[in-house]
Each structure stands twice: as structure tokens, then as C-alpha cells.
Amino acid sequence: MTVTTPKGFRASGIAVGLKSTGKPDLALVVNDGPEPASAAVFTSNRAQANPIIWSKKVIQNGPSRAVVLNSGGANCFTGEFGYETTRLTAVAVATEIGADPENILVCSTGLIGSGDQVFRDKIVTNIPKLVSALSSEDTVAASAILTTDSVEKTAVHQSNGWSIGAMAKGAGMLAPGLATMLVVITTDAALDSDALDRALRRSTAESFDRLDSDGCMSTNDQVTLLASGGSGVTPDETEFAEALAQVCDSLAAQLQADAEGSSHDIDIEVRGAASIEDAVEVGRSVARNNLFKAAIFGNDPNWGRVLAAIGTTQADFDPYAVDVSFNGVRLCHAGGPDRPVTDCDLTPRKTHVEIDLFAGSFSATVRTNDLTHDYVHENSAYSS
Amino acid sequence: MTVTTPKGFRASGIAVGLKSTGKPDLALVVNDGPEPASAAVFTSNRAQANPIIWSKKVIQNGPSRAVVLNSGGANCFTGEFGYETTRLTAVAVATEIGADPENILVCSTGLIGSGDQVFRDKIVTNIPKLVSALSSEDTVAASAILTTDSVEKTAVHQSNGWSIGAMAKGAGMLAPGLATMLVVITTDAALDSDALDRALRRSTAESFDRLDSDGCMSTNDQVTLLASGGSGVTPDETEFAEALAQVCDSLAAQLQADAEGSSHDIDIEVRGAASIEDAVEVGRSVARNNLFKAAIFGNDPNWGRVLAAIGTTQADFDPYAVDVSFNGVRLCHAGGPDRPVTDCDLTPRKTHVEIDLFAGSFSATVRTNDLTHDYVHENSAYSS
């Protein structure tokens, strides 16, 4: 159980033929209340899929009652026909569960530009079946949202009388600007939509927004947070936000660990920055540097490529003051060589790069992955 | 003959053991006048190599008399010792040719962080031999500046009584912000340094600055333009600038064609932009998108990844108005599918992507390459 761990939620997942593998590809999460509330954050990519355009309106219409998600097609850049597919999907769900279509969130993931009549029919005609499969003990929804992911990503937090459950998908096009990927988080805490929105924005900013696996921002990213009030408990907002942050952090780490073709999970910790923004900018510049990422794949602690990357930023620092360590071994001190690179072992998957700018007291960690042959293969051998 | 095609220049190249292959790795270009003038543009990376720090001062000291270049070591982030190596190199050249060290430009290329006593000795003690090899019919200098390049890059322009010659190196870390790579351009036109500077900035902005092979900006990029006045002819400034632009464009195309591990040369032509800046920003966003670059390697005209990339820019456009063509075949019209992707053949190395934003009348072309297994191999199998 994941999104159905909190009281007041049912979920389901079925296979409707969108995936050529025949695996589950349609999922539904329904909020049964008694006090439904909701919040969501969306990709900041200006090229937005039809479900994003739809869901951005829905989240303004008061508490969302359900979120329906499909893999096997992004329904992005599919024109007015594609938007109508999204709307008809919401209508079908609303009809079956007795709600207003204006309160049904829709998410899609898959190939951009795909979403024809066959795609529409497979989804819309199977909504009754999807609703029939709803259960408070569902085990399929988390797999039905996967695309190139190799494992399900879920997280649960149990607290004093209330809980959080979550599921996520995402393995490529993984570089959020505001939100990221498809994530559904549920809670039976009794909180209104404004409180959920505050907690969600804070949690995503420090988790998904700092995951930058391949520098490519998706058109379909959405993180949805639904509260049912089913526990009857209203937690302290800070306590709830911290629990939510832990859940988001766990999911971000799971996404990183399953990133397409990756052989290293690289945590780039930037310290001594003049501001959080500087720390994130510096971390992201390294995370997006292909030469650095290829070097890590080759187990080469190439600190020169780190300095070359951060030199392209506007952050406050003196290149000749910077220290760089790999897996705890300082190889660059004050912008010059420190120890031999052979002192450092980069063979473990888990890789820690620490950059000290000596320009202030702020720090941030950006998560990324290495650039590998398998990444190139997965993203060149077929369309995705 | 390349940089010695114009009258008033001698050049040389020798092997001093900086390259493990034993190939030439030290080059010199001397401006014998009679009316020496010079201009240069440098990397906008804030992490700058010692030769860049040195040469930025030199170019302010009046006409430069020579440029000495080494491959086999970037002399970047090598501390005060490295800066002294650069200075001693200039002093040695100045002593041998009878000039002031303050008028000797220095360029280096190779691994960042490399530049020890052995490196210094190999360069400085061999300057007399390098000067002895100077010739107006040199054929070695253009090869002595290469690193991972597989071929020499040269260009010559002959005009009415005057000429331009040029040599360049660069195969990776190829994403300029102001200048790029190591390039030496000579001319026997009689022009002062201010005129050279104007022409050089204009020409590099529209050539090297729009070459973005792998998104990684170098710490050592320098484009040097030396004029001897040897022809006795002062060309019209516009005529000279146009000739210089042709030379730079030719070199940029040669750099693109030899980019590390690449299998496609991709020209991204952005049309209908509201400004030149918008056109370049949109082109660069696509050039830096790993998913797009991997798709081209797989001969997949994935227009969805193009739209996802340009959606991350601040440029003025409506995603639902954009057209995208691959090799002359329009696959995306008004932000939706147009023809089947199978209508398009991406097997030729030369690849043309045309993006029409329908937001104005400006256009620009950004050159890039695909993301291949060979790129990953070259940049992970050994340090560079």
C-alpha cells in the first residue's frame, strides 16, 4: 500500500493496451474525504502537455476529488483533439465516481506527440473498469504510471494518528524547474488546500527541484498532494511540512537511483555559498556538464571539469579559492591540485562531490547521474 | 601554408614531449610587421587558465609581436607556479625574437590542473629551438596545437592585394561564450588594432559563438588576430570584416565536423524569432538538450524533444504556433504532428533542423553535434 495507506483513499491500476508490453498503464487515485483538500505543482516548461493545461485549471476549482494517470502516451502537442481527450477522461471518471469533471486531475506520460483516437478510446472506454477496480488496498497503481522506470517508487510516513503515502514515476527527461515527474502524494491529515500548497511548494523546492539527472525538463511533470482529513487530526504545519519533505526526499533519491542508463548517483554538495540560489546554480552547472558526467562514468575524479563548469555561473566566488572533494578526498585546494587523483575511489555507485566556494554560509545539494553508454543507447535506439 | 600565407608572418611547430604520442606540441607565430596590430577575444568562463590571464593583459599593451601556443597541458588551476610558467614562456620568446615579453601572447590547451616543473622545463628550454624553426613556409604549427582533434583546421582568404590565413584547434569542451578554442588568424592588411578588434568581435559573435558542440565552455579559449600591414593595402573595413567572417565560419564548420565522437553535424536554424537573441537562445537550448542529441544519433527526428527544449527558454513564441522541419521535411506544424517521422531520412552526417517560431523576422543558426557512444567513450576512458 502506498497512496492508500492514509485513510480516505482508494486507488486502482489496470492495463488498457497503451503500453506495448501489456503491463498496467492506467491508474486512478480517489479522495473519499471526509474533508478533501488538494494542491499541485506543475512543470515550468512553457511547452506544456494537455493534461497539464487541464490540471492547472482544475486545481483552482477547489478540492480535487481524484487524479487519473496514464503512461504510454504524453498527450502533449496533440492539438485540440488531445485536449478533448483529457477532458473526456475527466468526464468519464467524474461520471463513474459521482463528482464534477472540474475537480478531476489528469496526468499523462510517454512519447510527446502521441495521442490519437485509438489512444483516447483505450483510456475513456476503460474508465468504468478502472473505477470498478478501486480498492483501499491497491497494489497496482504505482506500477501503472511507470514508463522507462525499472522499479516502482513509493514512500510512506506514519505519524501520531495521521500518515502520508506516495508514488512516483520518472527515469528520463529529469530536470525540474518547479515540479517534476508524475507524483501523487496522499495524506489523511486534516489540512486545507492553502496549507497543503505551502507545504508542497517548500518540499518540492528542496527535493525534486534539486534533482537534475539529465538537464532535460519534461512537458508533463506534475506533483499532486491530496488530503482526506480521514484521520481527524490536524498536525502542526511545520511538523507536516517536515514529514512531507522526508517523503519527497525519499522519492527524489529513488528517481535518481533508477535514472536511465546511469551507473553513478552523484550528490553535488555546494557549501560556503553566498546564498541558497548561488549554491543551487553552482550545483546545477556541474550536474549539467556532460564532460564532468562522462568523467564520473569513467571513475575519473576530474576536478578541472568541475571548476570549468562553475566558472560559467554568475554565483559569487573566487575560482582561486575553491576546494573540491570527491568521496571525502580533497583533490583541489584553493583552485589548484591538492592530492593525486589516484587517492580517490569512484567505483561505488554512490558518489559525493563537495564544492566549497568560501563565499558565504549557505549550502545545497543537487542530485544528478553520470553520462553513460546505456543513457545514449536508451535515448537513441527508440523514440521516447 | 596557413597563418604564413599573409606577408609578414613566420611560424613554427616542434615536439617537446608534452604529448605522450611524441607529436608536435609547441607552436609559434611571429608578426614581423612592418605595421603590427592585434586583437583578441577570450573565453567568458570565469574559471580562466593562466595563459588567458596573461594574454588579457598583453593585448592591452599595444600591438602583440607573437603568440606562442602549447598543447599537452592547459596550465589552468596550477596556481602562481603556473602563472610564472606562462610569464617565463613569454620572456623566453621575447628574448629570442628581440621583443618585450609584455607583447607576447601565450595560449595553452590540454588537461586542466596539469602544469608542473617538468611541463615548464619542456616548454621554456625549447623556445630557442622553436624560434630557430621559424619559417614563412611553415607546415607544422597547425598540427602542434591539436589535442583530441583528428585533423588540422585551417582557412585562407585571398583578396585584392591582401590575404587572411588561419589555424584552429578544438574538438571538445566546445561551447563558447565570447570566443572559443585556440585560433590564430593573420592578415597582411594594413589595419590598426581598433579596426581589428571591431572586425574580430563581429566575426566571432556570428561564427564561434554559435558553435555549441557539447555545452561545455572551456577555460582556455582564445582567438587571436594579428595584422602585419605587409601588403601595404588598407581594405575597406566592411570588406575586411566580411572576409574575416568567412574565415571564421569555415573554421567553425571544421571544428563541428571534427567534434569528439560525433556522427552528425547538426545545424539548428531558428527562423521567425522576435530578436537575434531569441533565435540564438532557442537554438542553443536545443543544441544542449541531451535527449534531442541522442535521438539524432539514433536517426530519430524527435520533434517532441525539440519543443520540450525550446519550452525552457524565455524567448517570445507560442508553443502551439511552432513548425519544426528535419532535413527539409516538416514533421511538426503549429505545435502538432504533421507528417509521419518515417518521411524523413536522418542517416546523412549533415543534419538540418529548422524551427520557425512565427514570432518575428529574425533568424540565427547554432551548430552542434549529436550525443554518441564515442563521445561518452572519449570523455570517460581517460582524463582530458
XYZ file of C-alpha atoms in Angstrom, chain A:
384
model
C 0.000 0.000 0.000
C 1.264 3.461 -0.818
C -1.211 6.192 -1.696
C -3.900 4.148 0.077
C -2.002 3.993 3.361
C -3.731 7.180 4.627
C -7.418 6.793 5.492
C -9.916 8.068 2.927
C -8.231 6.982 -0.296
C -8.854 4.274 -2.846
C -6.691 3.519 -5.849
C -6.539 1.213 -8.847
C -4.404 0.307 -11.831
C -5.281 -1.658 -14.953
C -3.812 -2.481 -18.364
C -5.681 -0.965 -21.312
C -3.130 -1.540 -24.072
C -1.305 1.813 -24.138
C 1.952 0.000 -23.349
C 3.036 -2.499 -25.984
C 4.235 -4.756 -23.164
C 0.692 -5.291 -21.888
C 1.677 -4.019 -18.447
C -0.652 -1.786 -16.372
C -0.853 1.720 -17.884
C -3.884 3.441 -16.362
C -4.156 4.459 -12.685
C -6.656 6.262 -10.510
C -6.487 7.727 -7.008
C -9.774 8.843 -5.434
C -10.086 11.082 -2.378
C -13.158 9.977 -0.366
C -12.757 12.683 2.282
C -14.462 13.454 4.646
C -12.635 16.801 4.229
C -10.960 16.727 0.814
C -8.252 19.286 0.081
C -5.600 19.430 -2.621
C -2.542 21.193 -4.006
C -0.317 20.621 -7.026
C 2.811 21.967 -8.660
C 3.494 21.734 -12.374
C 6.421 21.770 -14.790
C 7.732 25.260 -15.534
C 8.378 24.193 -19.127
C 6.408 26.553 -21.390
C 5.762 23.621 -23.692
C 3.003 22.007 -21.661
C 1.023 18.856 -22.283
C -2.778 18.852 -22.467
C -3.177 17.203 -19.028
C -1.010 19.985 -17.530
C -3.138 22.692 -19.167
C -6.272 20.938 -17.868
C -4.994 20.190 -14.352
C -3.737 23.755 -13.787
C -7.379 24.882 -14.130
C -8.746 22.016 -12.027
C -6.532 22.773 -9.057
C -8.061 26.286 -8.965
C -11.604 24.895 -8.737
C -11.437 23.867 -5.089
C -10.568 20.458 -3.643
C -9.791 17.878 -6.314
C -11.680 14.605 -5.932
C -9.422 12.323 -7.931
C -6.372 12.098 -10.146
C -6.324 9.792 -13.172
C -2.945 8.966 -14.702
C -1.860 7.152 -17.849
C 1.513 6.002 -19.090
C 2.121 5.041 -22.735
C 1.475 8.499 -24.211
C 2.187 12.068 -23.081
C -0.780 13.643 -24.890
C 1.497 16.631 -25.481
C 1.394 18.644 -28.731
C -1.605 16.699 -29.893
C -3.715 19.806 -30.539
C -7.356 20.401 -29.643
C -8.087 16.724 -30.158
C -5.620 15.910 -27.395
C -7.133 18.459 -25.029
C -10.567 16.964 -25.651
C -9.142 13.528 -24.822
C -8.015 14.876 -21.450
C -11.407 16.482 -20.823
C -13.322 13.323 -21.794
C -11.100 11.307 -19.444
C -12.041 13.617 -16.576
C -15.721 13.482 -17.523
C -15.691 9.693 -17.566
C -14.082 9.494 -14.132
C -16.434 12.138 -12.717
C -19.473 10.280 -14.025
C -18.373 6.994 -12.505
C -17.472 8.333 -9.048
C -20.224 10.938 -8.814
C -18.155 14.103 -8.961
C -17.751 17.205 -11.108
C -15.277 16.867 -14.041
C -13.860 20.239 -12.996
C -12.443 18.524 -9.891
C -10.679 15.638 -11.651
C -6.938 15.999 -12.180
C -5.394 14.244 -15.202
C -1.731 13.240 -15.722
C -0.102 11.601 -18.751
C 3.399 10.376 -19.529
C 5.044 8.836 -22.569
C 6.057 9.927 -26.066
C 5.433 13.588 -26.920
C 3.157 13.986 -29.932
C 1.311 10.712 -29.361
C -2.402 10.711 -28.569
C -4.732 9.668 -31.410
C -8.296 8.275 -31.483
C -7.078 4.801 -30.517
C -5.225 6.283 -27.530
C -8.365 8.170 -26.483
C -10.661 5.164 -26.829
C -8.382 2.882 -24.839
C -8.480 5.307 -21.920
C -12.040 6.627 -21.974
C -13.831 3.336 -22.595
C -11.897 1.648 -19.784
C -12.684 4.194 -17.061
C -15.637 2.145 -15.711
C -13.320 -0.852 -15.373
C -10.704 1.332 -13.681
C -13.274 2.631 -11.192
C -14.547 -0.883 -10.506
C -11.014 -1.891 -9.546
C -10.724 0.847 -6.888
C -9.574 -0.518 -3.554
C -8.186 0.795 -0.286
C -5.612 -1.990 -0.576
C -4.495 -1.332 -4.161
C -1.092 -2.645 -5.257
C -1.183 -1.831 -8.984
C -1.421 1.976 -9.357
C 2.271 2.582 -8.600
C 3.288 0.264 -11.439
C 0.705 1.595 -13.907
C 2.357 5.044 -14.029
C 5.867 3.759 -14.900
C 7.472 4.228 -18.324
C 11.210 3.526 -18.679
C 11.418 3.116 -14.899
C 12.718 -0.277 -13.810
C 11.195 -0.226 -10.308
C 8.197 1.278 -8.511
C 8.882 4.351 -6.386
C 6.837 4.663 -3.234
C 7.165 6.233 0.202
C 5.152 6.192 3.396
C 5.341 8.300 6.550
C 3.488 7.302 9.722
C 2.964 9.903 12.424
C 0.837 10.430 15.515
C -2.557 9.457 14.220
C -2.012 10.539 10.615
C 0.071 9.365 7.681
C 1.407 10.220 4.239
C 1.587 7.847 1.268
C 3.158 8.480 -2.117
C 4.010 7.048 -5.507
C 6.202 8.450 -8.275
C 7.474 7.735 -11.770
C 10.381 9.230 -13.687
C 13.599 7.931 -15.199
C 14.409 10.367 -18.008
C 13.748 13.983 -19.033
C 14.516 14.538 -15.395
C 15.304 18.176 -14.623
C 12.540 20.039 -12.891
C 12.057 23.773 -12.868
C 9.222 23.900 -10.392
C 7.745 20.474 -10.028
C 8.779 17.263 -11.716
C 7.702 13.900 -12.985
C 4.412 12.310 -12.004
C 3.979 12.080 -8.274
C 0.829 11.504 -6.248
C 1.009 12.071 -2.500
C -1.913 11.413 -0.183
C -2.472 12.181 3.473
C -5.292 11.712 5.947
C -4.173 14.751 7.906
C -6.892 17.379 8.171
C -5.384 20.380 6.384
C -6.936 22.863 3.995
C -5.724 23.398 0.443
C -3.748 26.537 1.310
C -1.765 24.718 3.969
C -1.146 21.830 1.572
C 0.067 24.259 -1.100
C 2.565 25.917 1.248
C 3.960 22.592 2.432
C 4.119 21.161 -1.086
C 5.979 24.126 -2.597
C 8.515 24.103 0.209
C 9.063 20.347 -0.010
C 9.378 20.159 -3.802
C 11.771 23.123 -3.904
C 14.235 21.231 -1.742
C 13.789 17.762 -3.232
C 12.507 17.326 -6.794
C 13.724 20.781 -7.847
C 17.263 19.769 -6.908
C 17.199 16.537 -8.855
C 18.756 17.177 -12.272
C 19.539 13.830 -13.818
C 19.881 14.768 -17.489
C 19.206 18.505 -17.784
C 16.063 17.908 -19.828
C 12.847 19.411 -18.482
C 9.643 17.498 -19.150
C 6.404 18.811 -20.634
C 4.218 16.686 -18.354
C 5.596 16.980 -14.818
C 3.068 17.178 -12.015
C 3.218 16.586 -8.275
C -0.213 16.241 -6.696
C -0.940 16.287 -2.956
C -4.375 15.147 -1.793
C -5.626 15.319 1.820
C -8.714 13.488 3.001
C -8.957 14.604 6.619
C -9.719 10.942 7.298
C -7.551 10.812 10.425
C -9.412 13.628 12.110
C -6.034 15.014 13.173
C -4.723 18.444 12.178
C -0.941 18.307 12.625
C 1.238 21.295 13.285
C 2.056 22.788 9.876
C 5.812 22.626 10.436
C 5.607 19.008 11.568
C 3.555 18.131 8.477
C 5.906 20.023 6.166
C 8.910 18.199 7.567
C 7.250 14.819 7.121
C 6.254 15.750 3.586
C 9.821 16.878 2.862
C 11.111 13.482 4.000
C 8.689 11.700 1.696
C 9.663 13.909 -1.264
C 13.357 13.456 -0.496
C 12.948 9.680 -0.449
C 11.139 9.718 -3.788
C 13.784 12.018 -5.333
C 16.515 9.598 -4.228
C 14.565 6.683 -5.736
C 14.169 8.551 -9.031
C 17.905 9.300 -9.086
C 18.779 5.673 -8.354
C 16.656 4.467 -11.299
C 17.677 7.147 -13.836
C 18.011 5.886 -17.406
C 21.286 4.116 -18.050
C 23.031 5.590 -15.027
C 25.900 3.883 -13.208
C 26.520 6.536 -10.529
C 24.208 8.537 -8.252
C 26.047 11.808 -7.805
C 25.211 14.129 -4.919
C 26.810 17.508 -5.585
C 27.024 19.321 -2.263
C 27.846 23.011 -2.596
C 28.995 24.691 0.614
C 30.168 28.157 1.543
C 27.851 29.860 -0.934
C 26.735 33.471 -0.594
C 23.091 32.392 -0.980
C 20.947 29.301 -1.490
C 20.388 30.433 -5.083
C 24.149 30.533 -5.701
C 24.579 27.083 -4.199
C 21.846 25.623 -6.410
C 23.148 27.419 -9.546
C 26.668 26.087 -8.972
C 25.420 22.567 -8.242
C 23.199 22.575 -11.321
C 26.011 23.843 -13.590
C 28.091 20.820 -12.602
C 25.101 18.463 -12.841
C 24.539 19.582 -16.442
C 28.163 19.376 -17.601
C 28.478 16.425 -19.971
C 32.261 16.243 -19.644
C 32.004 16.010 -15.847
C 29.231 13.399 -16.113
C 31.213 11.290 -18.589
C 34.306 11.505 -16.352
C 32.341 10.107 -13.395
C 31.148 7.247 -15.595
C 34.854 6.552 -16.193
C 35.561 6.715 -12.420
C 37.728 9.792 -13.095
C 37.533 12.453 -10.331
C 38.142 15.233 -12.864
C 38.035 18.321 -10.629
C 39.167 20.522 -13.537
C 35.853 19.910 -15.248
C 34.062 20.894 -12.017
C 35.868 24.246 -11.936
C 35.279 24.791 -15.664
C 31.559 24.194 -15.081
C 31.144 26.509 -12.106
C 33.112 29.197 -13.961
C 30.114 29.568 -16.277
C 27.808 30.646 -13.425
C 27.010 34.094 -12.048
C 27.495 32.908 -8.464
C 29.647 34.864 -6.048
C 33.042 33.119 -5.678
C 36.736 33.379 -6.500
C 37.844 30.435 -8.678
C 41.213 30.537 -6.924
C 39.653 29.971 -3.501
C 37.593 26.891 -4.313
C 38.073 23.422 -2.776
C 36.697 20.284 -4.451
C 36.467 16.850 -2.823
C 35.339 13.526 -4.286
C 34.022 10.906 -1.858
C 35.640 12.746 1.027
C 39.080 13.141 -0.579
C 40.070 16.757 -1.268
C 41.692 16.794 -4.719
C 41.563 20.549 -5.405
C 42.536 23.152 -2.808
C 42.332 26.913 -3.421
C 41.848 26.399 -7.156
C 44.873 24.158 -7.580
C 45.828 20.482 -7.352
C 45.868 19.037 -3.817
C 46.306 15.249 -3.763
C 46.850 12.789 -6.634
C 43.532 11.765 -8.188
C 44.537 8.151 -7.600
C 43.882 8.748 -3.878
C 40.168 8.715 -4.660
C 37.992 5.676 -5.395
C 34.970 6.415 -7.591
C 33.910 2.832 -8.241
C 30.920 2.848 -5.813
C 27.594 3.857 -7.369
C 27.036 6.427 -4.621
C 29.228 9.436 -5.423
C 29.664 12.531 -3.282
C 31.183 15.688 -4.730
C 31.741 18.523 -2.269
C 32.450 22.012 -3.564
C 33.359 24.715 -1.054
C 33.108 28.199 -2.555
C 34.356 30.060 0.565
C 31.945 32.878 -0.275
C 29.336 32.576 2.470
C 27.465 30.221 4.754
C 24.765 28.707 2.541
C 24.689 25.195 1.134
C 22.564 22.988 -1.115
C 22.833 19.553 -2.675
C 21.893 18.861 -6.300
C 21.374 15.235 -7.288
C 22.413 14.004 -10.705
C 23.667 10.952 -12.584
C 26.580 10.124 -14.844
C 26.548 10.131 -18.655
C 26.886 6.552 -19.827
C 26.732 4.384 -22.900
C 23.443 2.998 -21.615
C 21.963 6.522 -21.401
C 22.883 7.149 -25.034
C 21.524 3.750 -26.026
C 18.192 4.159 -24.212
C 17.637 7.568 -25.760
C 18.753 6.832 -29.304
C 17.655 3.271 -30.007
C 13.927 4.071 -29.933
C 11.578 7.052 -29.560
C 10.546 8.007 -26.052
